[in-house]
PDB file of C-alpha atoms in Angstrom:
ATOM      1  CA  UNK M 104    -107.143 -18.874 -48.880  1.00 61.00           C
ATOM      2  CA  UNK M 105    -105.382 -20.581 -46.283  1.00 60.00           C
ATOM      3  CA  UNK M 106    -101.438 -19.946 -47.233  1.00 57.00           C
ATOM      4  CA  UNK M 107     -98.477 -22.040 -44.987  1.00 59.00           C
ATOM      5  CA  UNK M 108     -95.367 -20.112 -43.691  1.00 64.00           C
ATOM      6  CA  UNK M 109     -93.410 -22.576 -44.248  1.00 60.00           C
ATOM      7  CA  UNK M 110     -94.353 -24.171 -46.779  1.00 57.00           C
ATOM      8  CA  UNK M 111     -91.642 -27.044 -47.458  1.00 69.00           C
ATOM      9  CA  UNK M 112     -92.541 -27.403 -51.296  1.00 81.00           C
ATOM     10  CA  UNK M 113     -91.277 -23.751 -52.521  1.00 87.00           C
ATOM     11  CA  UNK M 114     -88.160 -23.578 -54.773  1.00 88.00           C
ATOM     12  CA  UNK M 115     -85.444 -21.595 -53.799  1.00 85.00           C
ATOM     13  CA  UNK M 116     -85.182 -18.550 -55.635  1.00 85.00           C
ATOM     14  CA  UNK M 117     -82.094 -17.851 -58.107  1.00 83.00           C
ATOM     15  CA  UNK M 118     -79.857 -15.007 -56.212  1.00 84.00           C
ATOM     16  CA  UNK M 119     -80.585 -17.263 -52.634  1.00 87.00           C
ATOM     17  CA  UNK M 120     -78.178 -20.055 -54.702  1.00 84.00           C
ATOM     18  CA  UNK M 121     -75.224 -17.634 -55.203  1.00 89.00           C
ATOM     19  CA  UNK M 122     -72.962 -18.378 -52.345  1.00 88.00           C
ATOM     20  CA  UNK M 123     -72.801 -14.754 -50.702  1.00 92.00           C
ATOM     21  CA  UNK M 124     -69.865 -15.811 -48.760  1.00 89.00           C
ATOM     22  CA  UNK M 125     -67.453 -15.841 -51.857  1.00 92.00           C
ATOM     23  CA  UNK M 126     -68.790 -12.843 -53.689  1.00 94.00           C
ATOM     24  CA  UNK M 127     -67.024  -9.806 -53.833  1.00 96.00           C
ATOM     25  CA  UNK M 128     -67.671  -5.902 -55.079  1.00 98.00           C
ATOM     26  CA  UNK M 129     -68.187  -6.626 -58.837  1.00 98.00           C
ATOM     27  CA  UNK M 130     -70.979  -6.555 -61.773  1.00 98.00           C
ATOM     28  CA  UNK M 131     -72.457  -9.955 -62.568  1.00 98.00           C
ATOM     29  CA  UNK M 132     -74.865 -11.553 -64.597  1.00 97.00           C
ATOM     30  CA  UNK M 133     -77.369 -13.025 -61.963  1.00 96.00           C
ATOM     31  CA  UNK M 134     -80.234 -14.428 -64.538  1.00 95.00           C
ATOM     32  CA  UNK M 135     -81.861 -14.582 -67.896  1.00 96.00           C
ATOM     33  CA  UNK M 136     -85.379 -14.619 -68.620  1.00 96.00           C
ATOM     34  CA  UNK M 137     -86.395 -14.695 -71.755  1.00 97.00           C
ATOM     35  CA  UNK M 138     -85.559 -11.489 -73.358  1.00 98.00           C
ATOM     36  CA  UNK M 139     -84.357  -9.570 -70.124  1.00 98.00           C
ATOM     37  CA  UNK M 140     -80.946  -9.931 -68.358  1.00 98.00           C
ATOM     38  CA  UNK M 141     -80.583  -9.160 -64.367  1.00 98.00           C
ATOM     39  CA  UNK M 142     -77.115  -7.746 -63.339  1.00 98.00           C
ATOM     40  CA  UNK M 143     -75.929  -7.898 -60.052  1.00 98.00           C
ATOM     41  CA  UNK M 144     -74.308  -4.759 -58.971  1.00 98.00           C
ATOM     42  CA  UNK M 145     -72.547  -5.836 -56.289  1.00 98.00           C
ATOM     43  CA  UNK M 146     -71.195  -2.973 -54.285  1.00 98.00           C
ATOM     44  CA  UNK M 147     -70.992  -3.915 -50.910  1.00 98.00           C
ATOM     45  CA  UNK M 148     -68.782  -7.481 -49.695  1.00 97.00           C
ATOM     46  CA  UNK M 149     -71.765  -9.342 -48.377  1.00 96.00           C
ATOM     47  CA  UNK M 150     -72.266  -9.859 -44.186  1.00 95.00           C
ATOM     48  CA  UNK M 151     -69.137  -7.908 -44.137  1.00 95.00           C
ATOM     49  CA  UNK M 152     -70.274  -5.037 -41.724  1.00 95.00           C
ATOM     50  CA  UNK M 153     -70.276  -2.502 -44.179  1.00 96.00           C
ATOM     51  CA  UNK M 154     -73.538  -1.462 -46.029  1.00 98.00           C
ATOM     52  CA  UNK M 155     -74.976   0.924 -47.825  1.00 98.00           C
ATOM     53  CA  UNK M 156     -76.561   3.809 -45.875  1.00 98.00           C
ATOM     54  CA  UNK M 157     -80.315   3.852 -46.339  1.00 97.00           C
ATOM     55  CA  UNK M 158     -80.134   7.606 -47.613  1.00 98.00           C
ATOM     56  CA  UNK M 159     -77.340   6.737 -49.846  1.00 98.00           C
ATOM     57  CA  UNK M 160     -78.465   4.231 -51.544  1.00 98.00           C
ATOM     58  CA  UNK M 161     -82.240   5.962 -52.075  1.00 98.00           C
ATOM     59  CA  UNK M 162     -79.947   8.480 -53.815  1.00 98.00           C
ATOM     60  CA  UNK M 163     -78.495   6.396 -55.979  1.00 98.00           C
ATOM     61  CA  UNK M 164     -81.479   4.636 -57.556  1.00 98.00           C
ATOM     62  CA  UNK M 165     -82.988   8.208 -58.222  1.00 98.00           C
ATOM     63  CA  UNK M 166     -79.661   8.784 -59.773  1.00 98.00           C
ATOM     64  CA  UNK M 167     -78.995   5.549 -61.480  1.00 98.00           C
ATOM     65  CA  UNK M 168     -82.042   5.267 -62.841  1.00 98.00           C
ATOM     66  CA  UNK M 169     -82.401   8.721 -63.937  1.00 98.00           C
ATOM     67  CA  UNK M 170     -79.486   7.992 -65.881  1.00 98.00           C
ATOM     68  CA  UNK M 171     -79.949   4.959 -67.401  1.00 98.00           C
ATOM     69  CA  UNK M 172     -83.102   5.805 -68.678  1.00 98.00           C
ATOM     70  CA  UNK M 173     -81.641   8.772 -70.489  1.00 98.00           C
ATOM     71  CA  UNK M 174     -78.762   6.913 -71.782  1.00 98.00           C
ATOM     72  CA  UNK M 175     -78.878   5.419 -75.494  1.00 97.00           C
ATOM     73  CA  UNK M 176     -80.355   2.297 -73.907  1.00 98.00           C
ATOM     74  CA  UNK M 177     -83.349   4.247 -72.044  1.00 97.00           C
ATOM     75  CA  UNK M 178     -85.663   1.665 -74.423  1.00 98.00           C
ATOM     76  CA  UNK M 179     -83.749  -1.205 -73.036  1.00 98.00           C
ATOM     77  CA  UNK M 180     -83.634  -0.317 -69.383  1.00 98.00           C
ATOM     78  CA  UNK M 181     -86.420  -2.670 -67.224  1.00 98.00           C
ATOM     79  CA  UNK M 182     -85.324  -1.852 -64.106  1.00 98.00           C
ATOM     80  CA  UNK M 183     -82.749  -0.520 -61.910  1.00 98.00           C
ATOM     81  CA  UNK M 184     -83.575  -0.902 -57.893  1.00 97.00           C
ATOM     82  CA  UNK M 185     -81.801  -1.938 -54.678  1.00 97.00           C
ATOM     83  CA  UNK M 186     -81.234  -4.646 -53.156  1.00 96.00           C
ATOM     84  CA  UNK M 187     -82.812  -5.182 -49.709  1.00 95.00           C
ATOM     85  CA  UNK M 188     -79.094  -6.228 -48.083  1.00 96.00           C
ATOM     86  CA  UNK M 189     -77.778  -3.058 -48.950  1.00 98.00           C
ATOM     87  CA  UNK M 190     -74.870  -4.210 -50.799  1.00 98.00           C
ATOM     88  CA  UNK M 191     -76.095  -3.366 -54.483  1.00 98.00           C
ATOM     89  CA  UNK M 192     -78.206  -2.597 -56.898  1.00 98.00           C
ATOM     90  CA  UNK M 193     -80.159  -4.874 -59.690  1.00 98.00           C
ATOM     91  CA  UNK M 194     -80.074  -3.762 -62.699  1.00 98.00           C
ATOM     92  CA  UNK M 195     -82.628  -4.995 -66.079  1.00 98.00           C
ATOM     93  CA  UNK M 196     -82.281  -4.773 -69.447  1.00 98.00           C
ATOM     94  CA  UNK M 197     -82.937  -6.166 -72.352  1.00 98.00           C
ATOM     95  CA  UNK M 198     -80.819  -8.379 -74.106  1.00 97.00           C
ATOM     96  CA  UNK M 199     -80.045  -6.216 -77.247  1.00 97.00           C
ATOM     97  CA  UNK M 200     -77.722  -4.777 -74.902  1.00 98.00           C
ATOM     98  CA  UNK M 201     -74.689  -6.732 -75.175  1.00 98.00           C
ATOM     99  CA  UNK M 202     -72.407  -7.742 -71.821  1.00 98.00           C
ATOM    100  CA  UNK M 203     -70.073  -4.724 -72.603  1.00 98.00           C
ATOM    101  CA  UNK M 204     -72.822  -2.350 -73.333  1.00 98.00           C
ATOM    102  CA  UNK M 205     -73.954  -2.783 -69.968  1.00 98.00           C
ATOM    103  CA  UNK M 206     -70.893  -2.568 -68.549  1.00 98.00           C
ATOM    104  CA  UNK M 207     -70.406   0.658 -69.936  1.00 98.00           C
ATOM    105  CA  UNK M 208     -73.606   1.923 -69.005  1.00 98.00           C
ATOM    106  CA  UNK M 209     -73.039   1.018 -65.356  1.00 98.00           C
ATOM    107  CA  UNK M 210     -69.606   2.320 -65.266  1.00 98.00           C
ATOM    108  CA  UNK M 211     -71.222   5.837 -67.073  1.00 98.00           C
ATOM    109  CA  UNK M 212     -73.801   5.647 -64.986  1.00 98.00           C
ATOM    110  CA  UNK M 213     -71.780   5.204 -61.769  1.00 98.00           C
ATOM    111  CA  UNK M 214     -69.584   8.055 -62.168  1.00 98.00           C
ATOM    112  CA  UNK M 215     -72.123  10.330 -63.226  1.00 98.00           C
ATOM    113  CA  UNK M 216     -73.339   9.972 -59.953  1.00 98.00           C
ATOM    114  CA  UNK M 217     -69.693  10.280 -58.335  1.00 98.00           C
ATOM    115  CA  UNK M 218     -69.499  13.791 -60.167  1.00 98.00           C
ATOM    116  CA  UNK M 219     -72.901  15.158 -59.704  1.00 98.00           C
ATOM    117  CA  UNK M 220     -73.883  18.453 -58.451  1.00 98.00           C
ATOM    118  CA  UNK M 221     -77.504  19.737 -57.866  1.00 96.00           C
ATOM    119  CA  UNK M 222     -80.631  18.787 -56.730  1.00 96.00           C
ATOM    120  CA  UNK M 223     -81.714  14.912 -56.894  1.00 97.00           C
ATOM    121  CA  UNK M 224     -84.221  14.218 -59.360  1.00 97.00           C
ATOM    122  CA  UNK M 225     -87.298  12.875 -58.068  1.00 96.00           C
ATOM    123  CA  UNK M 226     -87.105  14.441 -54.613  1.00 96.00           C
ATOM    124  CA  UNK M 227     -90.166  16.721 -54.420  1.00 95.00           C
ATOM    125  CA  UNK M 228     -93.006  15.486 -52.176  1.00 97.00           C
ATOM    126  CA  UNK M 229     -95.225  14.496 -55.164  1.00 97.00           C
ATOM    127  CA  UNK M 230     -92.793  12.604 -56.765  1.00 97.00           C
ATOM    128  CA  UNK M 231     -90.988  10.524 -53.997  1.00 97.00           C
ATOM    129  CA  UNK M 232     -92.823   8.253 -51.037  1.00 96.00           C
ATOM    130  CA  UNK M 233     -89.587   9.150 -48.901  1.00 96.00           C
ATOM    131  CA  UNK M 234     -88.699  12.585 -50.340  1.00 96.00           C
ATOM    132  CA  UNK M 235     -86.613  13.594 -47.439  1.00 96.00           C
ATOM    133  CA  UNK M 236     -84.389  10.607 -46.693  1.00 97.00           C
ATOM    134  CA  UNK M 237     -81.584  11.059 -49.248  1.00 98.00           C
ATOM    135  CA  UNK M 238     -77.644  12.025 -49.054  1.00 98.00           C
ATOM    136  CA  UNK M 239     -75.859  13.150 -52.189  1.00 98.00           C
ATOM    137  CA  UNK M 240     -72.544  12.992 -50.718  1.00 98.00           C
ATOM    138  CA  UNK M 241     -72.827   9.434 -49.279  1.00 98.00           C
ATOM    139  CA  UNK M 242     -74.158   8.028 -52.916  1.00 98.00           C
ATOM    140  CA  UNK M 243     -70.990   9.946 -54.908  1.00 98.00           C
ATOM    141  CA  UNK M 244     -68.343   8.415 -52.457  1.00 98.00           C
ATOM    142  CA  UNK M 245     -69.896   4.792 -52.738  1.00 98.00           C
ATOM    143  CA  UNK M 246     -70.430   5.387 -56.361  1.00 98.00           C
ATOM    144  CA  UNK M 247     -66.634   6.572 -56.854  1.00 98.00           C
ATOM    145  CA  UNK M 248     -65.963   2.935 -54.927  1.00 98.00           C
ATOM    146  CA  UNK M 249     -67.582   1.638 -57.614  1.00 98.00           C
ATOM    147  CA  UNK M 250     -66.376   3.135 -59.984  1.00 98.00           C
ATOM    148  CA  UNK M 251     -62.762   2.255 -59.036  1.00 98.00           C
ATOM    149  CA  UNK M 252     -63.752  -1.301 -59.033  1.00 98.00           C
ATOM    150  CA  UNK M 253     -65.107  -1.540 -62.336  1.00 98.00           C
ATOM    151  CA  UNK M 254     -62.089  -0.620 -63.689  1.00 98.00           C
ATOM    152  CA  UNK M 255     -61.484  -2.958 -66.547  1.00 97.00           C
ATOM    153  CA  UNK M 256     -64.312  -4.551 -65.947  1.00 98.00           C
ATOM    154  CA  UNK M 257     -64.974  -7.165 -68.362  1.00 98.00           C
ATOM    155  CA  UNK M 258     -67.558  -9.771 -69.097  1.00 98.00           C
ATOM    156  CA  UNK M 259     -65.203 -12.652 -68.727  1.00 97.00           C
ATOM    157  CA  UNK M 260     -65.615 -11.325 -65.120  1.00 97.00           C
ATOM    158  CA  UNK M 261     -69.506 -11.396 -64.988  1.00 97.00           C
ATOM    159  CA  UNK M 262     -69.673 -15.075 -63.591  1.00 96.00           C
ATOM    160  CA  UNK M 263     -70.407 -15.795 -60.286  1.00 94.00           C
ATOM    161  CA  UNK M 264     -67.348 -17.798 -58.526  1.00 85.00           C
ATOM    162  CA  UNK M 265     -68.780 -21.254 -57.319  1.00 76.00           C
TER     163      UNK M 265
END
């Protein structure tokens, strides 16, 4: 198989046609396929200095998705994973779950993890391919950030500006 680099003929990929330079701290509908929505958690100002610690953000997926998947929607969750910026999170579902559902279940979700105590699901050995880079505290202070900026969150508010 001989495979180019560079090969000239590739499309660009949905999320690399958002311009990153206007978006701000938010939750966003980034694409539709088929049956299953991707939202863009955005929690982080992009190529603005400030990301989200490694350890942090591990904890939050284990979090977030622990969550989600035990919310009323666990049968509608796809997918709930980083993004490799460090500024947010995607987040898949299906799309029986309306605009403000997910909302709601982010928002939930979010300050769940700003308010929780105890040990990190996920985090033994077995369970975990990085078991001992995590760091509860720095996950519930950027998900209380969040939090504060979903506030009234709508999905009149889900559009990326242009």
């Amino acid at each position: 198989m001989n495979i180019q680099a560079s090969a000239p003929k590739m499309k660009t990929i949905t999320s690399f046609t958002v311009n990153h330079d206007k978006l701000k701290p938010g939750m966003y509908v980034s694409r539709i396929d088929g049956d299953v929505v991707t939202y863009d958690v955005r929690m982080k100002v992009p190529n603005g200095g400030d990301y989200l610690p490694t350890p942090a953000a591990h904890t939050i997926e284990h979090l977030f998705a622990t969550y989600a998947r035990n919310s009323d929607f666990a049968n509608d969750v796809v997918y709930v994973g980083p993004m490799g910026c460090r500024t947010g999170f995607y987040f898949l579902v299906r799309d029986t779950v309306s605009r403000a559902e997910a909302i709601r279940l982010v928002q939930e979700s979010f300050a769940f993890i700003a308010a929780y105590e105890g040990e990190i699901p996920g985090t033994e050995r077995w369970q975990c391919g990085n078991y001992l880079e995590h760091d509860l505290e720095g996950a519930k202070k950027a998900a209380a950030d969040l939090c504060r900026t979903l506030e009234g969150w709508t999905p009149d508010r889900m559009k990326y500006e242009e």
